[in-house]
Amino acid sequence: MSTLAGCGAGEADGQKVTLKLVAADYGDSKANSSQKYWDDLVAAYEKAHPDVEIDVIVHSWNDIDREVKEMVDAGEAPDMAQIGTFADYAAAGKLYEVDDLLSIPVQGNFLGQLANAGKVKRAAYGMPFAASTRVLFYNKKLFAKAGIDEAPRTWGELAADAEALRAAGTKTPYALPLGPEEAQAETMQWLLSGGAGYVDNVGTYQLDSDDNVRTFTWLKKELVDKGLTGPTAPARLNRADAFDAFTRGEVGMLNGHPSLMKMAEDKGVEFGTAALPGREGRSRSALGVTDWMMAFKQNGHQEEIGDFLDYVYADKNVLAFSRAYDLLPVTSSASQAMAEDKDTADLTPFLTELPSAELYPAGKTSWAEVSAAVKREIGTAVSSNAKPRVVLERLQETAVGAERGD
């Protein structure tokens, strides 16, 4: 791709080019809304490119995917969208390939496993924008009160620690958020720790595999049925509520991402982190999550979009965003810079997990439907009268149907 220089593509015909970007909000209040990040970035870019105008609209994560879908369905696609999924739009032929947008150095700087996850049928359409991994958080004060010296390494140790925490009066020994907000994340973490995942090595759904059934059977029998997951049923516990309870000092252990660190620190909670426990030892891999940038072909402006996105992925901008929202950089050079920065040393456990982390099967056009089904149903797999195998078999049927386009 040939990127633009100087004043941008609009200079040739004297017309100002306006690009519309719809982006997700990573802030939790107006004061730290992502709108401020984009306003600052766009102001700097437009100063150097006076013939290009960037119009950024920020929506909450509750609304962003729906907003973009409605725009596309109405024939009014934005030039760029920074959202959670891309495969449906790619499969429908609506997106530019990454090769047609970004300069080679920028493309080559993406972390390999993130870049690969942005492909549909071996062509890249999704550009990773922000990443995170998950680790086990534990409350040091509650651990000390329960006589626990270190984080659990195995499921058996986690269950024993949860028993000790309950005996010491902890309200929620282990928080298991399988409510509809982000159940697909908690689910995948446990599936990975049990040696499997949503898909097998060739990308075929395996939700009802023996390993996965064994994982959820263990969760139900050893944690939920024994009352070790707190007063709220996992099917009704959302991640945000679990995080809030941890910051109130009510939770002994839970899986969390980097933003939980600042939340806990702000509330004075002393916590530790560790790799996720597995069936026999530490989990073979952690869950990695990335959100996506994509560019729609409807309005043209291929070169202008590519030039702007090259700027978006400059180290200074990637690092500014990552630091503002306690997220992990998606490029190699920014990741190295963050790893070497003593001010972000607390992110080291998450950075360490990222190269080997496994991501959602985001390149499958069926994933959005499967993810929605997991959010809706997986919590019932650990309810009092449930049979985990039956729930997982039902989800597998949904996944197979989604793959066929039923």
PDB file of C-alpha atoms in Angstrom, residues 67-270:
ATOM      1  CA  GLU A  67     -25.255   0.637  16.469  1.00  0.00           C
ATOM      2  CA  VAL A  68     -22.763  -0.425  13.798  1.00  0.00           C
ATOM      3  CA  LYS A  69     -25.007  -3.230  12.566  1.00  0.00           C
ATOM      4  CA  GLU A  70     -27.917  -0.828  12.196  1.00  0.00           C
ATOM      5  CA  MET A  71     -25.753   1.617  10.245  1.00  0.00           C
ATOM      6  CA  VAL A  72     -24.529  -1.128   7.911  1.00  0.00           C
ATOM      7  CA  ASP A  73     -28.032  -2.573   7.438  1.00  0.00           C
ATOM      8  CA  ALA A  74     -29.303   0.912   6.558  1.00  0.00           C
ATOM      9  CA  GLY A  75     -26.620   1.297   3.885  1.00  0.00           C
ATOM     10  CA  GLU A  76     -24.799   3.911   5.945  1.00  0.00           C
ATOM     11  CA  ALA A  77     -21.672   2.049   7.023  1.00  0.00           C
ATOM     12  CA  PRO A  78     -19.005   4.114   8.764  1.00  0.00           C
ATOM     13  CA  ASP A  79     -15.565   4.230   7.200  1.00  0.00           C
ATOM     14  CA  MET A  80     -14.111   2.520  10.270  1.00  0.00           C
ATOM     15  CA  ALA A  81     -15.507   0.700  13.286  1.00  0.00           C
ATOM     16  CA  GLN A  82     -13.740  -0.338  16.472  1.00  0.00           C
ATOM     17  CA  ILE A  83     -15.941  -3.052  17.933  1.00  0.00           C
ATOM     18  CA  GLY A  84     -15.969  -6.644  19.178  1.00  0.00           C
ATOM     19  CA  THR A  85     -16.534  -8.745  16.024  1.00  0.00           C
ATOM     20  CA  PHE A  86     -15.632  -8.504  12.365  1.00  0.00           C
ATOM     21  CA  ALA A  87     -16.104 -11.897  10.700  1.00  0.00           C
ATOM     22  CA  ASP A  88     -19.728 -11.404   9.580  1.00  0.00           C
ATOM     23  CA  TYR A  89     -18.858  -8.182   7.783  1.00  0.00           C
ATOM     24  CA  ALA A  90     -15.760  -9.743   6.221  1.00  0.00           C
ATOM     25  CA  ALA A  91     -17.686 -12.778   4.975  1.00  0.00           C
ATOM     26  CA  ALA A  92     -20.274 -10.455   3.430  1.00  0.00           C
ATOM     27  CA  GLY A  93     -17.544  -8.710   1.434  1.00  0.00           C
ATOM     28  CA  LYS A  94     -18.014  -5.380   3.202  1.00  0.00           C
ATOM     29  CA  LEU A  95     -14.489  -4.851   4.589  1.00  0.00           C
ATOM     30  CA  TYR A  96     -11.137  -3.874   3.150  1.00  0.00           C
ATOM     31  CA  GLU A  97      -8.384  -6.420   3.617  1.00  0.00           C
ATOM     32  CA  VAL A  98      -5.693  -5.241   6.002  1.00  0.00           C
ATOM     33  CA  ASP A  99      -3.112  -5.655   3.219  1.00  0.00           C
ATOM     34  CA  ASP A 100      -4.927  -2.944   1.263  1.00  0.00           C
ATOM     35  CA  LEU A 101      -4.830  -0.458   4.133  1.00  0.00           C
ATOM     36  CA  LEU A 102      -1.806  -0.556   6.393  1.00  0.00           C
ATOM     37  CA  SER A 103       1.835  -0.041   5.513  1.00  0.00           C
ATOM     38  CA  ILE A 104       3.985  -3.158   5.729  1.00  0.00           C
ATOM     39  CA  PRO A 105       5.872  -2.030   8.891  1.00  0.00           C
ATOM     40  CA  VAL A 106       2.592  -1.448  10.733  1.00  0.00           C
ATOM     41  CA  GLN A 107       1.152  -4.786   9.635  1.00  0.00           C
ATOM     42  CA  GLY A 108       4.330  -6.596  10.644  1.00  0.00           C
ATOM     43  CA  ASN A 109       4.308  -5.003  14.098  1.00  0.00           C
ATOM     44  CA  PHE A 110       1.085  -6.675  15.275  1.00  0.00           C
ATOM     45  CA  LEU A 111       1.592  -9.490  17.762  1.00  0.00           C
ATOM     46  CA  GLY A 112       1.450 -12.661  15.706  1.00  0.00           C
ATOM     47  CA  GLN A 113      -1.363 -14.540  17.420  1.00  0.00           C
ATOM     48  CA  LEU A 114      -3.537 -11.403  17.452  1.00  0.00           C
ATOM     49  CA  ALA A 115      -2.979 -10.741  13.762  1.00  0.00           C
ATOM     50  CA  ASN A 116      -3.794 -14.356  12.898  1.00  0.00           C
ATOM     51  CA  ALA A 117      -7.041 -14.151  14.841  1.00  0.00           C
ATOM     52  CA  GLY A 118      -8.112 -11.307  12.545  1.00  0.00           C
ATOM     53  CA  LYS A 119      -8.292 -13.573   9.488  1.00  0.00           C
ATOM     54  CA  VAL A 120     -11.225 -15.083   7.663  1.00  0.00           C
ATOM     55  CA  LYS A 121     -10.270 -17.822   5.189  1.00  0.00           C
ATOM     56  CA  ARG A 122      -6.602 -16.834   5.522  1.00  0.00           C
ATOM     57  CA  ALA A 123      -7.181 -13.172   4.593  1.00  0.00           C
ATOM     58  CA  ALA A 124      -6.826 -10.507   7.307  1.00  0.00           C
ATOM     59  CA  TYR A 125      -9.766  -8.163   7.813  1.00  0.00           C
ATOM     60  CA  GLY A 126      -9.696  -7.450  11.543  1.00  0.00           C
ATOM     61  CA  MET A 127      -6.934  -5.309  13.024  1.00  0.00           C
ATOM     62  CA  PRO A 128      -6.372  -5.966  16.748  1.00  0.00           C
ATOM     63  CA  PHE A 129      -6.975  -2.783  18.696  1.00  0.00           C
ATOM     64  CA  ALA A 130      -6.794  -3.542  22.411  1.00  0.00           C
ATOM     65  CA  ALA A 131      -5.901  -6.739  24.224  1.00  0.00           C
ATOM     66  CA  SER A 132      -6.051  -8.260  27.664  1.00  0.00           C
ATOM     67  CA  THR A 133      -5.420 -11.575  29.321  1.00  0.00           C
ATOM     68  CA  ARG A 134      -6.934 -13.100  32.423  1.00  0.00           C
ATOM     69  CA  VAL A 135      -5.199 -14.206  35.604  1.00  0.00           C
ATOM     70  CA  LEU A 136      -6.381 -15.354  39.018  1.00  0.00           C
ATOM     71  CA  PHE A 137      -6.819 -12.529  41.539  1.00  0.00           C
ATOM     72  CA  TYR A 138      -6.881 -13.276  45.250  1.00  0.00           C
ATOM     73  CA  ASN A 139      -7.453 -11.148  48.347  1.00  0.00           C
ATOM     74  CA  LYS A 140      -4.297 -11.318  50.470  1.00  0.00           C
ATOM     75  CA  LYS A 141      -6.043 -10.283  53.681  1.00  0.00           C
ATOM     76  CA  LEU A 142      -8.717 -12.954  53.322  1.00  0.00           C
ATOM     77  CA  PHE A 143      -6.086 -15.552  52.413  1.00  0.00           C
ATOM     78  CA  ALA A 144      -4.073 -14.712  55.533  1.00  0.00           C
ATOM     79  CA  LYS A 145      -7.191 -14.903  57.704  1.00  0.00           C
ATOM     80  CA  ALA A 146      -7.923 -18.349  56.268  1.00  0.00           C
ATOM     81  CA  GLY A 147      -4.332 -19.518  56.783  1.00  0.00           C
ATOM     82  CA  ILE A 148      -3.571 -19.783  53.057  1.00  0.00           C
ATOM     83  CA  ASP A 149       0.058 -19.051  52.153  1.00  0.00           C
ATOM     84  CA  GLU A 150       0.013 -19.005  48.343  1.00  0.00           C
ATOM     85  CA  ALA A 151      -2.249 -19.024  45.312  1.00  0.00           C
ATOM     86  CA  PRO A 152      -3.681 -22.389  44.229  1.00  0.00           C
ATOM     87  CA  ARG A 153      -2.022 -24.208  41.337  1.00  0.00           C
ATOM     88  CA  THR A 154      -4.631 -26.917  40.750  1.00  0.00           C
ATOM     89  CA  TRP A 155      -8.406 -27.263  40.878  1.00  0.00           C
ATOM     90  CA  GLY A 156      -8.088 -29.348  43.996  1.00  0.00           C
ATOM     91  CA  GLU A 157      -6.078 -26.644  45.740  1.00  0.00           C
ATOM     92  CA  LEU A 158      -8.563 -23.991  44.601  1.00  0.00           C
ATOM     93  CA  ALA A 159     -11.461 -25.978  46.068  1.00  0.00           C
ATOM     94  CA  ALA A 160      -9.575 -26.547  49.332  1.00  0.00           C
ATOM     95  CA  ASP A 161      -8.724 -22.850  49.544  1.00  0.00           C
ATOM     96  CA  ALA A 162     -12.357 -21.949  48.900  1.00  0.00           C
ATOM     97  CA  GLU A 163     -13.392 -24.230  51.786  1.00  0.00           C
ATOM     98  CA  ALA A 164     -10.845 -22.547  54.069  1.00  0.00           C
ATOM     99  CA  LEU A 165     -12.039 -19.093  53.018  1.00  0.00           C
ATOM    100  CA  ARG A 166     -15.656 -19.970  53.778  1.00  0.00           C
ATOM    101  CA  ALA A 167     -14.670 -21.378  57.179  1.00  0.00           C
ATOM    102  CA  ALA A 168     -12.931 -18.064  57.892  1.00  0.00           C
ATOM    103  CA  GLY A 169     -16.101 -16.122  57.080  1.00  0.00           C
ATOM    104  CA  THR A 170     -15.494 -15.030  53.475  1.00  0.00           C
ATOM    105  CA  LYS A 171     -18.803 -14.151  51.830  1.00  0.00           C
ATOM    106  CA  THR A 172     -17.811 -15.390  48.358  1.00  0.00           C
ATOM    107  CA  PRO A 173     -14.820 -17.760  48.411  1.00  0.00           C
ATOM    108  CA  TYR A 174     -14.700 -17.993  44.605  1.00  0.00           C
ATOM    109  CA  ALA A 175     -16.739 -15.687  42.357  1.00  0.00           C
ATOM    110  CA  LEU A 176     -18.036 -17.522  39.271  1.00  0.00           C
ATOM    111  CA  PRO A 177     -19.668 -14.945  36.958  1.00  0.00           C
ATOM    112  CA  LEU A 178     -21.664 -16.956  34.431  1.00  0.00           C
ATOM    113  CA  GLY A 179     -24.298 -14.262  34.008  1.00  0.00           C
ATOM    114  CA  PRO A 180     -25.097 -12.824  30.571  1.00  0.00           C
ATOM    115  CA  GLU A 181     -22.640  -9.916  30.657  1.00  0.00           C
ATOM    116  CA  GLU A 182     -19.445 -11.859  29.904  1.00  0.00           C
ATOM    117  CA  ALA A 183     -20.112 -15.537  30.590  1.00  0.00           C
ATOM    118  CA  GLN A 184     -18.267 -16.507  27.422  1.00  0.00           C
ATOM    119  CA  ALA A 185     -14.999 -15.323  29.019  1.00  0.00           C
ATOM    120  CA  GLU A 186     -15.331 -17.139  32.336  1.00  0.00           C
ATOM    121  CA  THR A 187     -16.447 -20.218  30.433  1.00  0.00           C
ATOM    122  CA  MET A 188     -13.468 -20.230  28.113  1.00  0.00           C
ATOM    123  CA  GLN A 189     -11.035 -19.775  30.990  1.00  0.00           C
ATOM    124  CA  TRP A 190     -12.393 -22.874  32.675  1.00  0.00           C
ATOM    125  CA  LEU A 191     -12.496 -24.866  29.429  1.00  0.00           C
ATOM    126  CA  LEU A 192      -8.835 -24.009  28.794  1.00  0.00           C
ATOM    127  CA  SER A 193      -7.873 -24.945  32.329  1.00  0.00           C
ATOM    128  CA  GLY A 194      -9.545 -28.309  31.730  1.00  0.00           C
ATOM    129  CA  GLY A 195      -7.433 -28.967  28.654  1.00  0.00           C
ATOM    130  CA  ALA A 196      -9.907 -28.080  25.915  1.00  0.00           C
ATOM    131  CA  GLY A 197     -11.750 -24.983  24.669  1.00  0.00           C
ATOM    132  CA  TYR A 198     -14.551 -23.915  22.355  1.00  0.00           C
ATOM    133  CA  VAL A 199     -12.872 -25.403  19.279  1.00  0.00           C
ATOM    134  CA  ASP A 200     -10.393 -28.194  18.605  1.00  0.00           C
ATOM    135  CA  ASN A 201      -7.015 -27.907  16.889  1.00  0.00           C
ATOM    136  CA  VAL A 202      -8.575 -27.591  13.434  1.00  0.00           C
ATOM    137  CA  GLY A 203     -11.197 -25.038  14.476  1.00  0.00           C
ATOM    138  CA  THR A 204     -14.217 -27.337  14.836  1.00  0.00           C
ATOM    139  CA  TYR A 205     -16.581 -26.574  17.721  1.00  0.00           C
ATOM    140  CA  GLN A 206     -16.220 -29.027  20.623  1.00  0.00           C
ATOM    141  CA  LEU A 207     -18.391 -27.550  23.364  1.00  0.00           C
ATOM    142  CA  ASP A 208     -19.684 -30.964  24.463  1.00  0.00           C
ATOM    143  CA  SER A 209     -16.288 -32.722  24.463  1.00  0.00           C
ATOM    144  CA  ASP A 210     -15.570 -35.092  27.343  1.00  0.00           C
ATOM    145  CA  ASP A 211     -13.001 -32.624  28.726  1.00  0.00           C
ATOM    146  CA  ASN A 212     -15.510 -29.784  28.737  1.00  0.00           C
ATOM    147  CA  VAL A 213     -18.225 -31.904  30.327  1.00  0.00           C
ATOM    148  CA  ARG A 214     -15.735 -32.978  33.001  1.00  0.00           C
ATOM    149  CA  THR A 215     -14.804 -29.338  33.635  1.00  0.00           C
ATOM    150  CA  PHE A 216     -18.361 -28.146  34.203  1.00  0.00           C
ATOM    151  CA  THR A 217     -19.258 -31.227  36.187  1.00  0.00           C
ATOM    152  CA  TRP A 218     -16.356 -30.447  38.521  1.00  0.00           C
ATOM    153  CA  LEU A 219     -17.402 -26.802  38.820  1.00  0.00           C
ATOM    154  CA  LYS A 220     -20.940 -27.788  39.722  1.00  0.00           C
ATOM    155  CA  LYS A 221     -20.075 -30.537  42.204  1.00  0.00           C
ATOM    156  CA  GLU A 222     -16.965 -29.101  43.856  1.00  0.00           C
ATOM    157  CA  LEU A 223     -17.715 -25.370  43.959  1.00  0.00           C
ATOM    158  CA  VAL A 224     -21.330 -24.475  43.267  1.00  0.00           C
ATOM    159  CA  ASP A 225     -23.118 -27.371  44.996  1.00  0.00           C
ATOM    160  CA  LYS A 226     -20.885 -26.941  48.053  1.00  0.00           C
ATOM    161  CA  GLY A 227     -21.852 -23.286  48.407  1.00  0.00           C
ATOM    162  CA  LEU A 228     -18.381 -21.953  47.635  1.00  0.00           C
ATOM    163  CA  THR A 229     -19.429 -19.457  44.938  1.00  0.00           C
ATOM    164  CA  GLY A 230     -21.269 -16.998  47.162  1.00  0.00           C
ATOM    165  CA  PRO A 231     -24.890 -15.949  47.676  1.00  0.00           C
ATOM    166  CA  THR A 232     -25.649 -15.107  44.032  1.00  0.00           C
ATOM    167  CA  ALA A 233     -26.216 -17.997  41.627  1.00  0.00           C
ATOM    168  CA  PRO A 234     -23.510 -18.042  38.934  1.00  0.00           C
ATOM    169  CA  ALA A 235     -26.169 -17.743  36.209  1.00  0.00           C
ATOM    170  CA  ARG A 236     -27.190 -14.374  37.693  1.00  0.00           C
ATOM    171  CA  LEU A 237     -23.723 -13.092  38.581  1.00  0.00           C
ATOM    172  CA  ASN A 238     -22.230 -10.685  36.057  1.00  0.00           C
ATOM    173  CA  ARG A 239     -18.530  -9.915  35.821  1.00  0.00           C
ATOM    174  CA  ALA A 240     -18.986  -6.243  36.779  1.00  0.00           C
ATOM    175  CA  ASP A 241     -20.813  -7.266  39.959  1.00  0.00           C
ATOM    176  CA  ALA A 242     -18.131  -9.835  40.792  1.00  0.00           C
ATOM    177  CA  PHE A 243     -15.427  -7.194  40.335  1.00  0.00           C
ATOM    178  CA  ASP A 244     -17.319  -4.747  42.551  1.00  0.00           C
ATOM    179  CA  ALA A 245     -17.648  -7.381  45.266  1.00  0.00           C
ATOM    180  CA  PHE A 246     -13.901  -8.059  45.063  1.00  0.00           C
ATOM    181  CA  THR A 247     -13.172  -4.358  45.561  1.00  0.00           C
ATOM    182  CA  ARG A 248     -15.418  -4.419  48.651  1.00  0.00           C
ATOM    183  CA  GLY A 249     -13.305  -7.192  50.141  1.00  0.00           C
ATOM    184  CA  GLU A 250     -16.071  -9.792  49.894  1.00  0.00           C
ATOM    185  CA  VAL A 251     -14.458 -12.182  47.378  1.00  0.00           C
ATOM    186  CA  GLY A 252     -11.530 -14.489  48.060  1.00  0.00           C
ATOM    187  CA  MET A 253     -10.669 -15.425  44.460  1.00  0.00           C
ATOM    188  CA  LEU A 254     -11.847 -14.712  40.927  1.00  0.00           C
ATOM    189  CA  ASN A 255     -10.526 -14.497  37.383  1.00  0.00           C
ATOM    190  CA  GLY A 256      -9.832 -10.937  36.285  1.00  0.00           C
ATOM    191  CA  HIS A 257      -8.248  -8.697  33.679  1.00  0.00           C
ATOM    192  CA  PRO A 258      -5.882  -5.725  34.156  1.00  0.00           C
ATOM    193  CA  SER A 259      -8.523  -3.092  34.895  1.00  0.00           C
ATOM    194  CA  LEU A 260      -9.410  -4.907  38.117  1.00  0.00           C
ATOM    195  CA  MET A 261      -6.003  -3.934  39.514  1.00  0.00           C
ATOM    196  CA  LYS A 262      -6.753  -0.225  39.558  1.00  0.00           C
ATOM    197  CA  MET A 263     -10.279  -0.804  40.838  1.00  0.00           C
ATOM    198  CA  ALA A 264      -8.929  -2.839  43.753  1.00  0.00           C
ATOM    199  CA  GLU A 265      -6.079  -0.418  44.458  1.00  0.00           C
ATOM    200  CA  ASP A 266      -8.492   2.523  44.533  1.00  0.00           C
ATOM    201  CA  LYS A 267     -10.510   0.728  47.236  1.00  0.00           C
ATOM    202  CA  GLY A 268      -7.437  -0.269  49.240  1.00  0.00           C
ATOM    203  CA  VAL A 269      -7.729  -4.011  48.606  1.00  0.00           C
ATOM    204  CA  GLU A 270      -4.423  -5.863  48.875  1.00  0.00           C
TER     205      GLU A 270
END
